[in-house]
Coordinates of C-alpha atoms and ligand atoms in Angstrom, one line a residue:
X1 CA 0.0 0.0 0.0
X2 CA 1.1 3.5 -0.5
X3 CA -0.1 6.2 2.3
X4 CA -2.8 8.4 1.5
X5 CA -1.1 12.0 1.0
X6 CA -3.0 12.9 4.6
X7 CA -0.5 11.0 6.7
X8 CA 2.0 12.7 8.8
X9 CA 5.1 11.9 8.2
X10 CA 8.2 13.3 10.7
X11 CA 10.4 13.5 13.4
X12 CA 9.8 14.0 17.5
X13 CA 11.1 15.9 19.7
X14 CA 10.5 16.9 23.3
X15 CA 10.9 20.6 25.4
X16 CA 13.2 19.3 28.3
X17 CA 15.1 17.0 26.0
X18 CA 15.9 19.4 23.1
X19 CA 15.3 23.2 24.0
X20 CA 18.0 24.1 26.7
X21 CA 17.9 27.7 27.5
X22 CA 16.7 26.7 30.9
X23 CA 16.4 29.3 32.6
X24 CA 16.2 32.0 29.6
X25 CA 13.4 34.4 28.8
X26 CA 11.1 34.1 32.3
X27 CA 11.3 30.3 32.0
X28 CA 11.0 28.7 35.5
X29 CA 12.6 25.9 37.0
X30 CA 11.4 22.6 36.1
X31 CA 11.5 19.3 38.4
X32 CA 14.3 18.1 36.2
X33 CA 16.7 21.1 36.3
X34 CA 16.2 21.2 39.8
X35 CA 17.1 17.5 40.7
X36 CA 19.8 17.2 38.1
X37 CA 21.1 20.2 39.1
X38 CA 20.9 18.9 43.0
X39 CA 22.5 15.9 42.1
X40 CA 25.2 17.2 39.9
X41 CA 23.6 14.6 36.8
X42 CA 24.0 14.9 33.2
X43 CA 21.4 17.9 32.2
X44 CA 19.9 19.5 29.5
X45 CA 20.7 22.9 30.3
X46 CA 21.6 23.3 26.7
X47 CA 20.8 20.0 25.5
X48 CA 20.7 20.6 21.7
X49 CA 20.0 24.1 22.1
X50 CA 16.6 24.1 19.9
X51 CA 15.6 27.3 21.2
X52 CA 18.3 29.3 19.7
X53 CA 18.1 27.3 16.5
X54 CA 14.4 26.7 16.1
X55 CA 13.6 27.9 12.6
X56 CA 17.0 26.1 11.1
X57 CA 15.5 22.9 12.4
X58 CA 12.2 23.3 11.0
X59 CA 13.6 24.5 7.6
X60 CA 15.7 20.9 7.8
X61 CA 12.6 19.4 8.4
X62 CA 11.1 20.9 5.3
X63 CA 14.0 19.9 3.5
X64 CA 13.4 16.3 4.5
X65 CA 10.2 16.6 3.1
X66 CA 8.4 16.1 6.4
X67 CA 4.9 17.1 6.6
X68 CA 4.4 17.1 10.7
X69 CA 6.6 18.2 13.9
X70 CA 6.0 16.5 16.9
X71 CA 6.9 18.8 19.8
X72 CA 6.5 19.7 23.5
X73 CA 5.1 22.4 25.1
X74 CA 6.8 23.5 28.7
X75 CA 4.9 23.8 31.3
X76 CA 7.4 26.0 33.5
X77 CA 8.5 28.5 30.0
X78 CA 4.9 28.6 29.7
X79 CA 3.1 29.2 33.4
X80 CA 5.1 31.0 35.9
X81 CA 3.4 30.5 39.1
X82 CA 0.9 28.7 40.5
X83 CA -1.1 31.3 40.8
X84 CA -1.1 30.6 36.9
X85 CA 0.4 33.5 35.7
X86 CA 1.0 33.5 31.9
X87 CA 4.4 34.0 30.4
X88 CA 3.9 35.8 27.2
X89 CA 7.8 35.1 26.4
X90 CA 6.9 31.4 26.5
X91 CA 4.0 32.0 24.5
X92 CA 6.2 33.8 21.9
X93 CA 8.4 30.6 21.2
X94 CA 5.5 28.3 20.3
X95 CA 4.1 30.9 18.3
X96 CA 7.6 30.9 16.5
X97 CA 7.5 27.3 15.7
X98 CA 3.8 26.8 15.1
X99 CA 4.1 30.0 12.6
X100 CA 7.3 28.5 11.1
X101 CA 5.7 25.2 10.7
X102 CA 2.6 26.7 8.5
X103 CA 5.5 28.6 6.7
X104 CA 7.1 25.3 5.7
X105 CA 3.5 23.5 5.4
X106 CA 4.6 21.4 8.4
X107 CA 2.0 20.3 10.5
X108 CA 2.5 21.3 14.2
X109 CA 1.4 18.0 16.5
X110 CA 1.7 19.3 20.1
X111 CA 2.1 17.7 23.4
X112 CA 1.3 19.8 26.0
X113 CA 2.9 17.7 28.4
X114 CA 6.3 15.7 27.9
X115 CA 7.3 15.3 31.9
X116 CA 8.9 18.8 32.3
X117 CA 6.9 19.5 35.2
X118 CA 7.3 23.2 36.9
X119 CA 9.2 23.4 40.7
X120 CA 6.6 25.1 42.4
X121 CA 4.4 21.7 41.8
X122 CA 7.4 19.5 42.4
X123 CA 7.8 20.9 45.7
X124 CA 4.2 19.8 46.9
X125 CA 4.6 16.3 46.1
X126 CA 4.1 16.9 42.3
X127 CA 2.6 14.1 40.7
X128 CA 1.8 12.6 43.7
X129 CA -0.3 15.6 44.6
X130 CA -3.7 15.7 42.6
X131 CA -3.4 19.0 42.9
X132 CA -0.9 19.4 39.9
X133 CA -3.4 17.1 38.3
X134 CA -6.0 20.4 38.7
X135 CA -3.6 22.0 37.7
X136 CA -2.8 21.2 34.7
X137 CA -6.5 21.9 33.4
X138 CA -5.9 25.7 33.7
X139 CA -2.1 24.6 32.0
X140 CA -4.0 23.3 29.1
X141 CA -6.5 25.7 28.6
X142 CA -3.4 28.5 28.3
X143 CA -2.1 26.3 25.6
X144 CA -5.4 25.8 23.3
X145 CA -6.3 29.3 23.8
X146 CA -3.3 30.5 22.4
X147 CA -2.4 28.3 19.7
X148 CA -5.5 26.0 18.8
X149 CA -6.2 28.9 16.1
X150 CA -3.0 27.0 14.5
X151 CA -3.1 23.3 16.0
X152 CA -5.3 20.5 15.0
X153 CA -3.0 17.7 16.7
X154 CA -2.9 18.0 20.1
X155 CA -1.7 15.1 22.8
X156 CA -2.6 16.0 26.3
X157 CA 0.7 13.8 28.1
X158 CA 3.4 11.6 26.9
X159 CA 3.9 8.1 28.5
X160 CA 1.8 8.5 31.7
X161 CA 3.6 5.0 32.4
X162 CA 6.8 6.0 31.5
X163 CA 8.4 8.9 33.4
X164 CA 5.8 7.9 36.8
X165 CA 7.1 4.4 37.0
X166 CA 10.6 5.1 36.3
X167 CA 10.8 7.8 39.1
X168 CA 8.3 6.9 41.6
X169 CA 8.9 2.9 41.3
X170 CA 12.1 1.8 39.5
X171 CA 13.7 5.7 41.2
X172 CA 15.9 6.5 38.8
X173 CA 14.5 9.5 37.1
X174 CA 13.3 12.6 39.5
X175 CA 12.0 12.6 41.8
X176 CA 14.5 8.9 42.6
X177 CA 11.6 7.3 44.4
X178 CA 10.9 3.6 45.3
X179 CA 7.0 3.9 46.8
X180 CA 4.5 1.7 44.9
X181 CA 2.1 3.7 46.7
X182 CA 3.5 7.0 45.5
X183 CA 3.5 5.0 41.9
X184 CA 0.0 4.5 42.2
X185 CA -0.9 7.8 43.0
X186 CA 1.2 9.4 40.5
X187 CA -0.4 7.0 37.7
X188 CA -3.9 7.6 38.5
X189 CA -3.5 11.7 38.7
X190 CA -2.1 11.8 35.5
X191 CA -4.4 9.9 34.1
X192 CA -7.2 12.2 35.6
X193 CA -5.0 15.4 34.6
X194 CA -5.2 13.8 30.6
X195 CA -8.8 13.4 30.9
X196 CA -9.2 17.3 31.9
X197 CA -7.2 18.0 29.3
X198 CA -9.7 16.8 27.3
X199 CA -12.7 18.1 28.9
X200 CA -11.3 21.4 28.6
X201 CA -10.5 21.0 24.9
X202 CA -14.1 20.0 24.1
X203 CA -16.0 22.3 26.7
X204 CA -13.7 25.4 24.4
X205 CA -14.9 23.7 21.1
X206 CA -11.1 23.6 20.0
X207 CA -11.0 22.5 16.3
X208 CA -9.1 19.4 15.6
X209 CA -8.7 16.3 17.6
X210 CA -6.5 15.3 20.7
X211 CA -5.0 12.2 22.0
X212 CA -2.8 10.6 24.5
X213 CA 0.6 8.8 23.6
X214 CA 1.5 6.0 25.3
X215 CA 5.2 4.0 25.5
X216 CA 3.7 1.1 24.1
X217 CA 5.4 -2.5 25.0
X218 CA 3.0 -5.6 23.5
X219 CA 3.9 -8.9 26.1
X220 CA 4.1 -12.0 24.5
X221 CA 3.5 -15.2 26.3
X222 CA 6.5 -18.2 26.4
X223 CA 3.5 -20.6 26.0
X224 CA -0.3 -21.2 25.3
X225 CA -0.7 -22.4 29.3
X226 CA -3.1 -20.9 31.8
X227 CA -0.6 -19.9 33.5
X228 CA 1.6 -17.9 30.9
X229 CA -1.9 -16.7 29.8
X230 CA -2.2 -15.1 33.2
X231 CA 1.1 -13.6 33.9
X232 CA 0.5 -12.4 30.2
X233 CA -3.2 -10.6 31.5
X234 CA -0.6 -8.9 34.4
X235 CA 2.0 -7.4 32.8
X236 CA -0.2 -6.0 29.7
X237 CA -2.0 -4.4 32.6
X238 CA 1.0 -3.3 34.2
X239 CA 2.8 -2.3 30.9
X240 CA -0.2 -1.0 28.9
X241 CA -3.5 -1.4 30.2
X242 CA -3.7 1.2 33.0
X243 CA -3.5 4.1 30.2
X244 CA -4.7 2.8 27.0
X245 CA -7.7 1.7 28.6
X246 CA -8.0 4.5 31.2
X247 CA -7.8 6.8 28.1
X248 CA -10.4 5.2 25.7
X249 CA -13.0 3.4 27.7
X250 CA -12.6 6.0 30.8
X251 CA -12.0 3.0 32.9
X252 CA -8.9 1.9 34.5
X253 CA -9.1 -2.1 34.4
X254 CA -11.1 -3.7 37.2
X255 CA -9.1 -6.3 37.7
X256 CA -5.7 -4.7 38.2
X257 CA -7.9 -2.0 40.5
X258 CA -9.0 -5.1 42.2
X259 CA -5.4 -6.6 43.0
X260 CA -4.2 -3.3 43.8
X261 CA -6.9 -2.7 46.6
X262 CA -5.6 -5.3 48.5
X263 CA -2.4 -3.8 49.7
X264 CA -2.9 0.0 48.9
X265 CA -4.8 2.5 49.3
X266 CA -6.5 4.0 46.2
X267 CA -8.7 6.5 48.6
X268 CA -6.8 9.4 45.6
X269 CA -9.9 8.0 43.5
X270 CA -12.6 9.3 44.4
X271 CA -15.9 8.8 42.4
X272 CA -16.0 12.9 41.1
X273 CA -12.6 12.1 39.3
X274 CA -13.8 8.7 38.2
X275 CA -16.6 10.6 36.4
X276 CA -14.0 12.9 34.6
X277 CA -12.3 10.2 33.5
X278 CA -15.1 8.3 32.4
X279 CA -16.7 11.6 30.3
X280 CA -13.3 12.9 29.1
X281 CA -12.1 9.7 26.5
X282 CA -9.6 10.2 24.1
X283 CA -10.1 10.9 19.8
X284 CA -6.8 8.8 18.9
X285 CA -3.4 6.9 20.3
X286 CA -0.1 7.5 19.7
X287 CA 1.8 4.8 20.4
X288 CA 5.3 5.0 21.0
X289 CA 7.3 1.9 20.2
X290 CA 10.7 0.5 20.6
X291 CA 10.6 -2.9 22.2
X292 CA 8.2 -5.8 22.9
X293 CA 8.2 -8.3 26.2
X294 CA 8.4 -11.5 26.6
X295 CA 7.1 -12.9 30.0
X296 CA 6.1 -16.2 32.1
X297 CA 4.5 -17.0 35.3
X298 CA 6.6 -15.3 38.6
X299 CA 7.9 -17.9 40.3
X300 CA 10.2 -16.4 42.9
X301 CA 12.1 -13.7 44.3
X302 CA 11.4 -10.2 45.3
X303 CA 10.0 -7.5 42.5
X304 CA 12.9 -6.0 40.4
X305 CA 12.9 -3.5 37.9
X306 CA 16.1 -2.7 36.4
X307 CA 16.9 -1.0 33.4
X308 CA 20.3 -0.9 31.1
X309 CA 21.4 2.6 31.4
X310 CA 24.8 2.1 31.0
X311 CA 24.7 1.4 27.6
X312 CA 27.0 -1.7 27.9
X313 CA 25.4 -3.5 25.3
X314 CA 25.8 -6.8 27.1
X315 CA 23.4 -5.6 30.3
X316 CA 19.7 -6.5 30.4
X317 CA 17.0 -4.7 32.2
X318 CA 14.9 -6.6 34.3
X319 CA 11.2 -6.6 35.3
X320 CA 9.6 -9.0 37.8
X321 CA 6.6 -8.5 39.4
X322 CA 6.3 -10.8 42.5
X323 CA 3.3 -13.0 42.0
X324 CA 2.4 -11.5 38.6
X325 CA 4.8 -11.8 36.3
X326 CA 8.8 -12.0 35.2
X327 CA 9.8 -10.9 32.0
X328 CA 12.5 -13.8 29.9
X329 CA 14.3 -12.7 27.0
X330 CA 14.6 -14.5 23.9
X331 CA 17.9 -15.5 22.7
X332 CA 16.9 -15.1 19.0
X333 CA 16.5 -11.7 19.2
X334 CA 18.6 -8.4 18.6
X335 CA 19.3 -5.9 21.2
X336 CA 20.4 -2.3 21.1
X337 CA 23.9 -1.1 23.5
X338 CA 20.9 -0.2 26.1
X339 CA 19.8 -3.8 26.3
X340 CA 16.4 -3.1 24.3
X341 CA 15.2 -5.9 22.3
X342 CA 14.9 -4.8 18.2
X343 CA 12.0 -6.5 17.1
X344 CA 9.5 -5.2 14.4
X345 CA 7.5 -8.3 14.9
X346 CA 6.1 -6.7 18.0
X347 CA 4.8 -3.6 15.9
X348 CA 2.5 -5.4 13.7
X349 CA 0.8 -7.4 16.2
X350 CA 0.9 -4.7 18.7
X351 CA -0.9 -2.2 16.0
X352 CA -3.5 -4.9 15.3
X353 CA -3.8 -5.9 18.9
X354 CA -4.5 -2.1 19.9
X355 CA -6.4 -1.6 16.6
X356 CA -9.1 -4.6 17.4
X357 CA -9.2 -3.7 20.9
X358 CA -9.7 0.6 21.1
X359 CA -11.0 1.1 17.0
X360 CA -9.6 4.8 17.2
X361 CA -7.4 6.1 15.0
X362 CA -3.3 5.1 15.6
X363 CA -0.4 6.9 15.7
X364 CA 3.5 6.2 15.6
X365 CA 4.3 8.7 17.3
X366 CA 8.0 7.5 18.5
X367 CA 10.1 4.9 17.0
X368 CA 13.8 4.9 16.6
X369 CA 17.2 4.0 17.9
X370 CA 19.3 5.1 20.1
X371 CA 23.5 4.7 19.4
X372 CA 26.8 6.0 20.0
X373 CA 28.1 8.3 17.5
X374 CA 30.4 11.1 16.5
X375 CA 29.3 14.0 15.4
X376 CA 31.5 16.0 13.0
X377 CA 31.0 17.9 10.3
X378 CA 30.8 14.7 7.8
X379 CA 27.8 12.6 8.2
X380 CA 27.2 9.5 9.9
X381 CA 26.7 6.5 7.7
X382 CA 23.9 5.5 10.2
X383 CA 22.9 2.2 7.9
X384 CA 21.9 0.3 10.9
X385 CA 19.5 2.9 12.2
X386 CA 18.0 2.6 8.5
X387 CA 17.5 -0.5 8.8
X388 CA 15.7 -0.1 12.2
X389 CA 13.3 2.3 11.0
X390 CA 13.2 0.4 7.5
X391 CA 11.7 -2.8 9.2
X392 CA 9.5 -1.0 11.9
X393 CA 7.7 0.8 9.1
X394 CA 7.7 -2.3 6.9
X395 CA 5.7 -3.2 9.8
X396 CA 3.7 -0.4 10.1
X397 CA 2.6 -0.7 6.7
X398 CA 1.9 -4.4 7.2
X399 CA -1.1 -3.5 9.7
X400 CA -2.1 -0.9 7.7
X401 CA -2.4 -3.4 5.0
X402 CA -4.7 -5.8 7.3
X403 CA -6.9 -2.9 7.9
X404 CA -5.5 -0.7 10.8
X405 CA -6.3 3.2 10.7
X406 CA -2.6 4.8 10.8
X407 CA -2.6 8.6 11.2
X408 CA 0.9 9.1 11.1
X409 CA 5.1 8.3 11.9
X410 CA 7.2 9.6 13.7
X411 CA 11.0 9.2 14.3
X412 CA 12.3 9.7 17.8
X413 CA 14.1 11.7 16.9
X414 CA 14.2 14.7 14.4
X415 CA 17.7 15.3 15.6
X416 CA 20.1 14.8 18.4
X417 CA 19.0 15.5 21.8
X418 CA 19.4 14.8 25.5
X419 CA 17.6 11.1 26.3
X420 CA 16.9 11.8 30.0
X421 CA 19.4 9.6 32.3
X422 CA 21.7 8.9 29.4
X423 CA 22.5 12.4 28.8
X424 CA 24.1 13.2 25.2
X425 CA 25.4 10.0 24.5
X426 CA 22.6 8.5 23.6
X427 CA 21.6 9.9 20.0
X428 CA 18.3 9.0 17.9
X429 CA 18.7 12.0 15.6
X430 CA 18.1 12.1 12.0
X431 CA 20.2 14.5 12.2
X432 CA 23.2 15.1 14.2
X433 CA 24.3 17.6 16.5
X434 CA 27.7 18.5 17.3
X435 CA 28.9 18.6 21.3
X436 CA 30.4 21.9 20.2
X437 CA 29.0 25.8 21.3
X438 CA 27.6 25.9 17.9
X439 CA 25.6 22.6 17.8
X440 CA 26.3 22.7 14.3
X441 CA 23.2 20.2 12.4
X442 CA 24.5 17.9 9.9
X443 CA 21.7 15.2 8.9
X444 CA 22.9 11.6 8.9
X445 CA 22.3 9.3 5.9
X446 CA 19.0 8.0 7.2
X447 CA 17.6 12.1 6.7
X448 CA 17.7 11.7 3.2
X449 CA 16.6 7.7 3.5
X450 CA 13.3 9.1 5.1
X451 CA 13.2 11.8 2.9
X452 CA 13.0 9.1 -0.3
X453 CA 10.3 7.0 2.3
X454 CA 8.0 10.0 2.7
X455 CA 8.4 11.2 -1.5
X456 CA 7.5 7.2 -2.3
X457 CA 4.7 7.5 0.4
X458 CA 6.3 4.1 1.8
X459 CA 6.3 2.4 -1.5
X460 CA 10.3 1.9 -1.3
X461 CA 9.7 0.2 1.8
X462 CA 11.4 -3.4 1.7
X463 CA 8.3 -5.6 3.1
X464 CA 10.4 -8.9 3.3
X465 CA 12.8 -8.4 5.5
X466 CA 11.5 -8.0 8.7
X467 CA 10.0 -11.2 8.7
X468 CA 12.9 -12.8 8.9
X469 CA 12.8 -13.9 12.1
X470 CA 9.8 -16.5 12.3
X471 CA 9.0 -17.1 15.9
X472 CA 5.9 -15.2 16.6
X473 CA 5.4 -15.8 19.8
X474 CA 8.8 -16.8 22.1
X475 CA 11.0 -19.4 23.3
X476 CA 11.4 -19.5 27.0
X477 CA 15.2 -18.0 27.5
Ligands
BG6_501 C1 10.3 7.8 25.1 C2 10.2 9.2 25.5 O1 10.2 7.1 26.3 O2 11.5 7.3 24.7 C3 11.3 10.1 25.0 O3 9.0 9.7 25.1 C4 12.6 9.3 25.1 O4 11.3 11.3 25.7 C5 12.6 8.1 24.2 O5 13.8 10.1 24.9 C6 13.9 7.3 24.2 O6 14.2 7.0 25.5 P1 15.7 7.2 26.1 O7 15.6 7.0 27.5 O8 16.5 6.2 25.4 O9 16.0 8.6 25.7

């Protein structure tokens, strides 16, 4: 199949992760600069310095023939206080991009909220707090008012699961928590601050549609047992479940709410903020995908959740769930120096799954990989990230082939930028950025590959390779 000329074709980015200029232009503090900065981490101060080169990397954009810019809004550039007081210089940069976008006939798709939370909420427990969860209503509204004249893609949070589990359970993203009460509480406020971001959009009669995005992992099962079956029912509701369903039937799953009520308390949901949830459902997915799982029953030891972020290729992340389920790995499959399994596979069932289970329209709104690499002023010859994307939209297509509605593709990312924990070392870009003061851009061969993929409207797509690999459903490792 070739794409219909309506589908969005580009590269992501996020505000934290790309902007720098942290503290620039009445921009507050946000919960990352100020634990980073606390703990003397790796930052993104500067990161690839996007605000100062904005309109370059939206005319490389147009270059690469892309027709849509996934982006974040900040919260703390955008609302000073929490008192809610706008900050018009904020306001000013998005208007620069979304006004450079029409310029270039790039569509804008916007997050408004991509885990840059401001200080002022950090400090009262943020996420934790359903109060930043109210919050974040008045947050949105700012950001609709002042560019919906412009925007008809908007995505209220990325990854609920994410960025909550990774620093209120696993602890090693801010605020470096291990509470699976905190967890909880976190999960289900901002999953109640999505759904006002809805409400809010429709009660305004905002043109366009909006969505949620989701870092989408689809479990496989070692076996066709009962008991592989259940562990299987666990960790989709641990991995996915929680938001995808939260986000399109309005209803967190009963049975995880169920398990969960036996050792915490879930008094944080009370039945007016079940009622938002349940009237404030989302228009589309985006589904961000790198990696699929492969679990089997628990059998013993104490929960761990462990993730490679040394980038030591040989390390694996682990996640067991004591009495749920424990994640295997299987030994066919490739990994990436951060111990994430590369397997396409897991996109084309994962797209039909979600497809036959939520019937709203789909997204790709991350996929890519993250490597080492020099940046100088000659490009990369990055044939192995080609190849990535080459056989995840080979997959892409294949659903869309068996009948599931694909919006849109994005590459995480559109170029180099800071990826959280992992700093600068980590690079997804299309196109590169130099460690230099000048962050010089110089696109990477697999620019001007995804230029050729969006001209050809995927038709230059090699279908037969990622298929290569015929175990559908794994091995026990
Ligand atoms: C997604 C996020 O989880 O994955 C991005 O939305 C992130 O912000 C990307 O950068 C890749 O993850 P990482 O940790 O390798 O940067």
């Amino acid at each position: 199949m070739t794409v219909d000329k309506g589908f969005l074709w580009g590269g992501a980015t996020a505000a934290y992760q790309c902007e720098g200029a942290w503290d620039a232009d009445g921009k507050v503090s946000s919960n990352w600069d100020w634990w980073l900065h606390e703990r003397g981490l790796p930052n993104a101060d500067v990161a690839s310095d996007h605000y100062h080169h904005v309109l370059e990397d939206i005319a490389l954009a147009k270059e690469g023939g892309h027709t849509a810019y996934r982006f974040s809004l900040s919260w703390p550039r955008i609302i000073k206080d929490r008192e809610g007081t706008v900050n018009e210089a904020g306001i000013a940069f998005y208007n620069k991009i979304i006004d450079a976008c029409a310029e270039a006939g790039i569509e804008p798709f916007v997050t408004v909220f991509h885990w840059d939370l401001p200080v002022y909420w950090e400090e009262l427990g943020g996420w934790t707090n359903t109060q930043t969860a109210l919050a974040f209503e008045h947050y949105a509204r700012v950001c609709y008012e002042a560019f919906g004249d412009r925007v008809r893609s908007w995505v209220t949070i990325n990854e609920p699961k994410w960025f909550t589990s990774r620093g209120y359970l696993v602890g090693d993203y801010p605020p470096f928590h291990q509470n699976a009460q905190e967890y909880i509480q976190a999960g289900f406020n901002i999953m109640l601050a999505s759904a006002l971001g809805v409400k809010v959009f429709r009660e305004g009669g905002f043109e366009g549609s909006i969505g949620i995005v989701h870092s989408y992992t689809p479990v496989y099962g070692i076996d066709d047992t009962i008991e592989s079956q259940i562990a299987v029912r666990y960790a989709d509701n641990f991995n996915n479940n929680w938001v995808l369903d939260t986000a399109v039937f309005g209803e967190f799953p009963i049975d995880l709410v169920t398990e969960l009520s036996r050792t915490y308390d879930l008094s944080c949901m009370k039945p007016e903020y079940l009622r938002i949830i349940k009237a404030n459902t989302v228009d589309f997915l985006g589904l961000n995908y790198y990696s699929s799982t492969d679990v089997k029953a628990w059998t013993e030891g104490e929960t761990t959740l462990r993730f490679n972020t040394s980038g030591k290729g040989g390390e694996r992340g682990k996640i067991m769930v004591k009495g749920w389920f424990e994640q295997v790995y299987n030994p066919h499959h490739k990994f990436t120096d951060w111990g994430m399994e590369i397997y396409p596979e897991g996109l084309y069932h994962g797209l039909k799954k979600a497809f036959d289970k939520y019937h709203v329209p789909l997204y790709i709104s991350e996929n890519g990989i993250g490597c080492y690499e020099d940046i100088t002023d000659e490009p990369v010859h990055d044939d192995y990230r080609i190849s990535f994307l080459q056989d995840h939209i080979a997959a892409m297509l294949d659903a869309m082939d068996d009948g599931v509605d694909m919006r849109g593709y994005f590459v995480w990312s559109l170029f180099d930028l800071y990826s959280w924990i992992s700093g600068m070392e980590k690079r997804y870009g299309l196109i590169g950025v130099t460690d230099d003061e000048e962050h010089r851009r110089v696109p990477k061969d697999s620019f001007a590959w995804f230029k050729r993929v969006i001209e050809t409207g995927g038709d230059c797509i090699d279908r037969s390779q990622y298929k290569d690999d015929p175990v559908a459903s794994p091995e026990s490792a």
